Amino acid sequence: MNLTINWSQVNWLALTPEMIILGFSIIVLLGELFLSKTSKHMLGAVTLVGLVASLVSLGYIWNLQATEFNGMFSVDLTANVLKAILLVTTALVVLGVLKVNVLMGEGEFFSLLLFSVLGTMFMASSADLIMLFIALELTVLPSYILTASKKTRQSTEAALKYFLLGMISSVILLYGMTLLFGLTGETNFAAIAGKLAGHPIQPALVASMLMIVVGLGFKIAAVPFHFWAPDVYEGSPIPVASYLAAGPKAGGFAAIIHLFPLAFGVVAPAWAGVFAILAVASMVVGNLVALSQTHVRRLLGYSAVAHTGYLLVGLAVATKLGYASLIFYFLVYSLAALGAFLVVLALAERGFGENLKDFAGFSRRAPMLALAMAIFMFSLVGVPPFAGFMGKLYLFREAVRSDLIWLAIVGVLNSVISFGYYVTVIRQMYLVSPSEGEAVARMQVSKPLFASIMIIMAAVIVLGVYPNAFLSIIKL
Amino acid sequence: MIEQVIFFALAAVAIISAIAVVLSRNLFHAVMILGGFLLTIAGFYFLLNADFVGIMQVFVYVGGVIVVMLFGIMLTPHEANITNAAKLQQKLGTYIAVAALIGLLAMIFIRTTFITSPAEPVKDTVSLAGKLFMTNYVLPFEVISVLLLAALVGAIIVARKEEH
């Protein structure tokens, strides 16, 4: 057994984005301890600087391919793209909440956010089961805490559900990993694939694979493992919910994209079929239940479940182009969902409720925000020329190419169903006037929040009209 | 031979105590039996020559987790005996599901050949584990420290009273 590590041989450059995030999370945490109450609002800006610095360093190592620490940590383009998406979306959340009361100490909020981001980045780069599991826990543990931070009955209930289901899923995942170790004696993805190649498929391998699917299925909120998602999106503080819509989910997909094609390559038809079933179940259940929701964040929660279904189409296809389409659609989806959550935040900041009827007359209160919300909704449905359309086009095109035409048809039908509830939001904003006697005054929005929503809106339009801007970066 | 006898004895105790934990109607009793269950798990580790992991299992789980759970029970108001509100249908469903899962897993395991490590048993597992932590597994080891920091911050946030 190799029991040495040559520190001078470690390519530290590969780890700089993670190191920067770690450093800033500690700085922010210390800031909470030592700064006076009046200067703590700076911590949000410090966090933003950290995220941008990490993004810049990621750009510096964009084409680097390296495997460090005896195969624990690997950097490649897929991992870098996922990290970049994560950093950009998190930076937009932080920008949005700069002037917003986060309901807990700023230092605690932002440092936990950065810890979770760090875990997700390690997840995108892990090439070993042990590393993957620890990174996963680092991603979700801060999410549980952030969900519980409001200390209302609803927030606590959501956090407890999230925590319990998350723990159970982690245990099932661990069980699957143990079986895999028992079969191969390896924890490294590539080594596992090497041991599995050329042997007949054992039933225990299928059992292990299914357990890992269940464990990671919880993290990405695929039906039937989605029960926590609507409660968490509805019950957690809105800044937290907007992070959860993108961050931890990116980690789950990063883990699946790395683990399954690499380690489970020999049983690819089996897991592709499982993901196809999960995709259909998530799309159908998510969309149908969302139709009857009146609470906007709960609606977005079920919409997130449905979108997990669309994203899983990319895994059911099980080709390189399928994964690339998945990553593109993930960016598109997380931008639109994040934008929608930030709009809800803008409303809640001015004391409005979060039910559909509270959106009545929104187009007159805040024309730009209403326009942005409408664009996010259209993008989530998949209406051209917005980004959601291109994303779905790529995903379903890959499904058709791989002879999964039925899956593409289910996807398109579901998009049509989803029109039913997204359009309700738009109808409320533009066509329904607020109840009588209520003055329709212009709504004030904090500048960073407004800026963040506008950036997301611009991105959704640009990615829809000119997707090559992104596709050329990920070299599709 | 003697190893197999110890293994099956431990396994029997583990399974019986695990079932007792689930079926116990008294929370305090359940936690005490859970402590016994965790001790048998430590026994498995000793049987596998993993003495360091075994001792850590006793320290962390029996010495730490169980004590914290007992504190949790003593410091919170609760009913001593929980009456099971589950209906017969639910119970029956649970039993059938659990039995089916156990049967399925047993069938799978019987047909599986797990590989055994060709390495010689190690005398000094503590120093080997230490070396592994500082070489092959140094990155996960360091990431765990960040995880612990996040957990500490989280414990403070969850335990703190609302300020206003």
XYZ file of C-alpha atoms in Angstrom, chain A:
476
model
C 0.000 0.000 0.000
C 1.270 3.397 -0.920
C 1.629 5.310 2.318
C 3.402 8.410 1.173
C 2.306 11.641 -0.327
C 4.742 13.877 -2.079
C 3.632 17.339 -1.097
C 5.832 19.070 -3.622
C 4.133 17.071 -6.383
C 0.637 18.226 -5.441
C -0.719 20.659 -7.983
C -2.151 23.205 -5.578
C -3.392 25.288 -8.474
C -6.147 22.712 -8.971
C -7.459 23.490 -5.491
C -7.289 27.288 -5.541
C -11.035 27.904 -6.085
C -11.836 25.711 -3.055
C -9.056 27.270 -0.973
C -10.381 30.762 -1.676
C -13.912 29.785 -0.626
C -12.580 28.120 2.529
C -10.482 31.178 3.392
C -13.385 33.572 2.923
C -15.763 31.390 4.925
C -13.350 31.546 7.875
C -12.870 35.311 7.435
C -16.635 35.852 7.416
C -17.068 33.657 10.485
C -14.391 35.610 12.359
C -16.017 38.827 11.163
C -19.219 37.784 12.934
C -17.182 37.395 16.134
C -15.110 40.555 16.057
C -16.981 43.182 14.046
C -19.332 45.621 15.715
C -23.052 45.264 15.044
C -23.077 48.265 12.731
C -20.294 47.056 10.461
C -21.500 43.482 10.064
C -23.434 44.363 6.943
C -20.055 44.403 5.177
C -19.833 40.630 5.492
C -22.202 40.117 2.571
C -19.913 42.175 0.345
C -16.892 40.207 1.621
C -18.683 36.971 0.705
C -19.421 38.325 -2.750
C -15.746 39.232 -3.210
C -14.782 35.697 -2.190
C -17.181 34.094 -4.661
C -15.963 36.309 -7.490
C -12.306 35.688 -6.594
C -12.964 31.949 -6.627
C -14.665 32.293 -10.007
C -11.664 34.187 -11.395
C -9.250 31.532 -10.159
C -11.508 28.889 -11.699
C -11.209 30.691 -15.024
C -7.439 30.556 -14.630
C -7.448 26.737 -14.393
C -10.364 26.266 -16.799
C -8.678 23.722 -19.083
C -6.612 22.027 -16.394
C -6.948 18.270 -16.073
C -5.480 16.889 -12.903
C -6.033 14.183 -10.312
C -4.579 14.969 -6.922
C -4.240 13.383 -3.474
C -3.934 9.780 -4.633
C -7.035 9.942 -6.766
C -9.297 11.686 -4.260
C -9.726 14.921 -6.136
C -9.941 15.372 -9.870
C -10.375 18.473 -11.946
C -11.777 18.432 -15.446
C -13.942 20.610 -17.622
C -17.243 19.110 -16.406
C -16.295 19.728 -12.787
C -15.159 23.270 -13.590
C -18.371 24.104 -15.440
C -20.499 22.821 -12.553
C -18.412 24.811 -10.071
C -18.742 27.930 -12.202
C -22.545 27.556 -12.360
C -22.641 27.086 -8.603
C -20.430 30.107 -7.921
C -22.393 32.356 -10.279
C -25.800 31.392 -8.876
C -24.580 31.711 -5.275
C -23.018 35.096 -6.063
C -26.396 36.240 -7.443
C -28.121 35.065 -4.229
C -25.582 36.942 -2.110
C -25.937 40.062 -4.259
C -29.707 39.815 -3.932
C -29.702 39.591 -0.140
C -27.017 42.243 0.498
C -29.541 44.747 1.855
C -32.019 42.192 3.148
C -32.473 40.993 6.704
C -31.296 37.388 6.623
C -32.965 36.653 9.996
C -29.749 35.528 11.635
C -26.229 36.820 12.178
C -24.834 37.900 8.796
C -21.535 36.170 9.523
C -23.259 32.912 10.381
C -25.519 33.058 7.358
C -22.788 33.818 4.846
C -20.200 31.465 6.342
C -22.671 28.565 6.341
C -23.543 29.440 2.760
C -19.851 29.320 1.840
C -19.343 26.019 3.692
C -22.165 24.519 1.672
C -20.698 25.917 -1.551
C -17.331 24.434 -0.595
C -18.916 21.011 -0.080
C -20.631 21.183 -3.449
C -17.371 22.165 -5.147
C -15.605 19.185 -3.578
C -18.482 16.996 -4.692
C -18.052 18.126 -8.273
C -14.373 17.193 -8.038
C -14.463 14.023 -5.976
C -13.221 10.878 -7.666
C -13.527 8.623 -4.640
C -16.495 7.307 -2.659
C -15.096 8.530 0.684
C -14.437 12.015 -0.638
C -17.857 12.065 -2.279
C -19.679 11.153 0.913
C -17.879 13.703 3.080
C -18.333 16.425 0.478
C -22.019 15.556 0.291
C -22.410 15.912 4.045
C -20.584 19.244 3.961
C -23.064 20.391 1.304
C -26.242 19.422 3.108
C -25.392 20.017 6.777
C -25.251 23.832 6.422
C -28.473 23.610 4.385
C -30.281 21.934 7.293
C -29.058 24.637 9.655
C -29.956 27.478 7.301
C -33.449 26.028 6.859
C -33.932 25.958 10.632
C -32.638 29.483 11.161
C -35.992 31.300 11.157
C -37.258 29.462 14.260
C -40.898 29.622 13.344
C -42.984 26.492 13.593
C -43.021 26.120 9.829
C -39.291 26.623 9.422
C -38.527 24.132 12.177
C -40.861 21.553 10.692
C -39.304 21.971 7.258
C -35.806 21.690 8.711
C -36.669 18.560 10.680
C -38.181 16.867 7.623
C -35.196 17.884 5.529
C -32.772 16.660 8.184
C -34.435 13.310 8.872
C -35.012 12.425 5.228
C -31.534 13.685 4.373
C -29.959 11.518 7.055
C -31.909 8.422 5.993
C -30.908 9.000 2.386
C -27.271 9.420 3.423
C -27.429 6.102 5.266
C -28.930 4.325 2.256
C -26.268 5.898 0.065
C -23.586 4.704 2.465
C -25.032 1.188 2.429
C -24.833 1.170 -1.362
C -21.256 2.400 -1.237
C -20.326 -0.305 1.288
C -21.724 -3.001 -0.985
C -19.754 -1.569 -3.860
C -16.602 -1.693 -1.744
C -17.385 -5.265 -0.746
C -17.649 -6.256 -4.400
C -14.566 -4.472 -5.677
C -12.363 -3.648 -2.705
C -11.891 -0.159 -4.132
C -13.286 3.283 -3.366
C -11.799 5.133 -6.319
C -14.284 5.512 -9.217
C -11.834 4.558 -11.940
C -10.489 1.616 -9.914
C -14.039 0.381 -9.295
C -14.739 0.483 -13.018
C -11.532 -1.441 -13.624
C -12.513 -4.181 -11.165
C -16.060 -4.437 -12.509
C -15.051 -4.659 -16.167
C -15.078 -8.134 -17.668
C -17.033 -9.783 -14.860
C -20.651 -10.930 -15.038
C -23.015 -8.478 -13.373
C -23.781 -9.640 -9.851
C -27.182 -8.990 -8.245
C -25.408 -7.198 -5.397
C -23.993 -4.689 -7.877
C -27.509 -3.825 -9.008
C -28.618 -3.552 -5.371
C -25.707 -1.255 -4.589
C -26.469 0.876 -7.633
C -30.142 1.166 -6.681
C -29.247 2.204 -3.130
C -26.937 4.907 -4.461
C -29.705 6.082 -6.799
C -32.098 6.319 -3.847
C -29.542 8.177 -1.713
C -28.695 10.716 -4.379
C -32.321 10.847 -5.564
C -33.231 12.415 -2.233
C -30.644 15.142 -2.695
C -31.949 16.148 -6.111
C -35.595 15.737 -4.992
C -36.629 13.177 -7.597
C -40.038 11.510 -7.168
C -40.620 9.381 -5.035
C -37.917 10.898 -2.809
C -39.178 14.471 -3.073
C -41.319 14.847 0.060
C -39.003 17.307 1.748
C -38.653 19.706 -1.192
C -41.976 21.624 -1.192
C -41.909 21.947 2.617
C -38.347 23.213 2.633
C -38.877 25.682 -0.208
C -42.000 26.981 1.510
C -40.836 26.924 5.125
C -37.252 28.108 5.033
C -36.311 31.799 5.004
C -36.530 33.104 1.419
C -32.788 33.867 0.989
C -32.082 30.265 2.027
C -34.758 28.871 -0.283
C -33.273 30.728 -3.229
C -29.862 29.204 -2.503
C -31.338 25.725 -2.033
C -33.036 25.951 -5.432
C -29.626 25.861 -7.085
C -26.735 24.977 -4.784
C -27.208 21.542 -3.199
C -29.016 20.281 -6.281
C -25.928 21.086 -8.357
C -23.973 18.891 -5.949
C -26.364 15.974 -6.364
C -26.209 16.141 -10.144
C -22.430 16.595 -10.060
C -22.127 13.420 -8.002
C -24.395 11.450 -10.351
C -22.682 12.694 -13.505
C -19.290 11.676 -12.115
C -20.141 8.448 -10.338
C -22.493 6.631 -12.691
C -20.778 6.875 -16.082
C -17.369 6.314 -14.501
C -17.851 3.664 -11.818
C -21.027 1.977 -13.048
C -20.121 2.038 -16.746
C -20.635 -1.725 -17.070
C -24.255 -1.576 -15.933
C -25.116 1.549 -17.918
C -28.367 0.169 -19.450
C -29.672 -0.674 -15.966
C -29.190 2.743 -14.430
C -30.205 4.607 -17.574
C -33.557 2.803 -17.343
C -33.902 3.630 -13.653
C -33.241 7.318 -14.356
C -35.795 7.265 -17.185
C -38.452 5.959 -14.763
C -37.494 8.562 -12.142
C -37.579 11.259 -14.831
C -41.129 10.406 -15.879
C -42.344 10.088 -12.274
C -40.773 13.420 -11.275
C -42.138 15.271 -14.288
C -45.675 13.939 -13.944
C -46.033 14.188 -10.158
C -44.247 17.552 -9.911
C -46.329 19.202 -12.608
C -49.697 17.728 -11.634
C -49.346 18.620 -7.956
C -48.030 22.088 -8.802
C -51.266 22.799 -10.703
C -53.269 22.971 -7.482
C -50.841 25.075 -5.421
C -51.732 28.574 -4.287
C -48.596 29.389 -2.294
C -46.004 30.650 -4.750
C -42.990 29.116 -3.024
C -44.733 25.759 -2.673
C -45.581 26.007 -6.356
C -41.919 26.660 -7.116
C -41.033 23.676 -4.918
C -43.149 21.310 -6.999
C -41.859 22.989 -10.137
C -38.353 22.163 -8.879
C -39.394 18.517 -8.553
C -40.727 18.575 -12.119
C -37.502 20.130 -13.350
C -35.483 17.398 -11.672
C -37.492 15.138 -13.971
C -36.502 17.091 -17.105
C -32.874 17.099 -15.972
C -32.915 13.332 -15.404
C -33.728 12.892 -19.098
C -30.090 13.826 -19.692
C -29.021 10.904 -17.488
C -31.512 8.472 -19.013
C -29.851 9.193 -22.345
C -26.445 8.274 -20.852
C -24.307 9.900 -23.530
C -21.730 12.666 -23.280
C -24.021 15.045 -25.159
C -26.837 14.088 -22.806
C -24.772 15.130 -19.775
C -23.756 18.354 -21.504
C -27.430 19.139 -22.214
C -28.202 18.349 -18.588
C -25.561 20.829 -17.421
C -26.849 23.516 -19.785
C -30.431 22.984 -18.679
C -29.334 23.006 -15.058
C -27.831 26.466 -15.522
C -30.956 27.667 -17.301
C -33.313 26.201 -14.724
C -31.392 27.378 -11.679
C -31.185 30.935 -13.050
C -34.936 31.136 -13.658
C -35.854 29.470 -10.345
C -33.412 31.655 -8.453
C -34.814 34.753 -10.151
C -38.359 33.752 -9.222
C -37.362 33.256 -5.579
C -35.654 36.664 -5.528
C -38.815 38.302 -6.877
C -40.797 36.614 -4.091
C -38.164 37.961 -1.692
C -38.620 41.489 -3.064
C -42.378 41.210 -2.419
C -41.945 39.736 1.044
C -39.506 42.520 1.964
C -42.345 45.017 1.419
C -44.727 43.015 3.568
C -46.661 41.285 0.825
C -47.770 37.699 1.233
C -46.570 34.792 -0.817
C -49.860 33.490 -2.123
C -50.811 33.725 -5.756
C -53.418 36.370 -4.990
C -50.749 38.611 -3.509
C -49.296 38.929 -6.992
C -52.443 40.727 -8.169
C -51.549 44.069 -9.737
C -47.845 43.382 -9.380
C -47.244 44.691 -12.907
C -48.381 48.145 -11.763
C -46.500 48.059 -8.464
C -43.190 47.066 -9.988
C -43.277 46.839 -13.785
C -39.686 45.710 -14.210
C -39.898 42.994 -11.556
C -43.181 41.759 -13.004
C -41.603 41.618 -16.445
C -38.653 39.681 -15.006
C -40.982 37.271 -13.204
C -42.980 36.726 -16.401
C -39.772 35.974 -18.301
C -38.663 33.510 -15.613
C -42.026 31.778 -15.810
C -41.898 31.607 -19.623
C -38.357 30.259 -19.418
C -39.435 27.564 -16.943
C -42.264 26.521 -19.283
C -39.847 26.492 -22.209
C -41.297 29.229 -24.401
C -38.961 30.633 -27.057
C -36.953 32.855 -27.215
C -36.029 32.335 -23.568
C -33.278 30.073 -22.267
C -35.632 27.361 -21.026
C -36.690 26.644 -24.583
C -33.133 26.040 -25.799
C -32.380 23.932 -22.737
C -35.381 21.678 -23.273
C -34.684 21.551 -26.987
C -31.182 20.170 -26.386
C -32.361 17.684 -23.741
C -35.256 16.301 -25.777
C -33.159 16.250 -28.949
C -30.672 13.966 -27.186
C -33.549 11.763 -26.020
C -34.801 11.421 -29.601
C -31.292 10.703 -30.883
C -30.935 7.861 -28.365
C -34.229 6.278 -29.421
C -36.045 7.465 -26.322
C -38.736 9.233 -28.311
C -41.409 8.320 -25.753
C -39.378 10.122 -23.067
C -39.141 13.243 -25.212
C -42.914 13.119 -25.804
C -43.605 12.784 -22.077
C -41.297 15.753 -21.504
C -43.044 17.949 -24.042
C -46.507 16.987 -22.758
C -45.383 17.861 -19.247
C -44.106 21.231 -20.399
C -47.581 21.892 -21.760
C -49.138 20.903 -18.410
C -46.680 23.152 -16.576
C -47.913 26.078 -18.655
C -51.113 25.813 -16.614
C -49.586 26.921 -13.336
C -46.806 29.196 -14.547
C -49.300 31.213 -16.540
C -51.477 31.648 -13.441
C -48.661 33.680 -11.904
C -48.420 35.839 -15.014
C -52.200 36.263 -15.156
C -52.274 37.413 -11.543
C -49.523 39.954 -12.174
C -50.917 41.482 -15.352
C -54.648 40.883 -15.549
C -55.977 40.779 -11.993
C -56.284 44.046 -10.128
C -55.661 44.147 -6.405
C -58.653 44.123 -4.075
C -60.721 47.283 -3.916
C -59.672 50.193 -1.808
C -56.033 49.186 -1.950
C -53.819 51.882 -3.331
C -51.464 50.662 -6.011
C -48.242 52.396 -5.139
C -44.872 51.833 -6.722
C -42.968 49.246 -4.748
C -39.522 50.062 -3.435
C -36.869 47.411 -3.989
C -33.366 47.460 -2.573
C -30.832 48.243 -5.309
C -28.680 45.079 -5.054
C -31.769 42.858 -5.137
C -33.063 44.708 -8.187
C -29.655 44.459 -9.857
C -29.460 40.732 -9.171
C -32.906 40.102 -10.674
C -32.068 42.202 -13.725
C -28.777 40.328 -14.283
C -30.631 37.015 -14.114
C -33.277 38.312 -16.524
C -30.596 39.402 -18.984
C -28.869 36.028 -18.676
C -32.119 34.136 -19.314
C -32.702 36.155 -22.473
C -29.099 35.967 -23.735
C -28.863 32.201 -23.150
C -32.132 31.767 -25.019
C -31.199 33.876 -28.027
C -27.540 32.954 -28.203
C -26.892 29.702 -26.275
C -23.532 29.319 -28.005
C -22.240 31.943 -25.580
C -22.341 29.205 -22.962
C -22.012 26.128 -25.123
C -18.705 27.301 -26.566
C -17.390 27.669 -23.015
C -18.295 24.102 -22.100
C -17.041 22.999 -25.536
C -20.141 21.150 -26.585
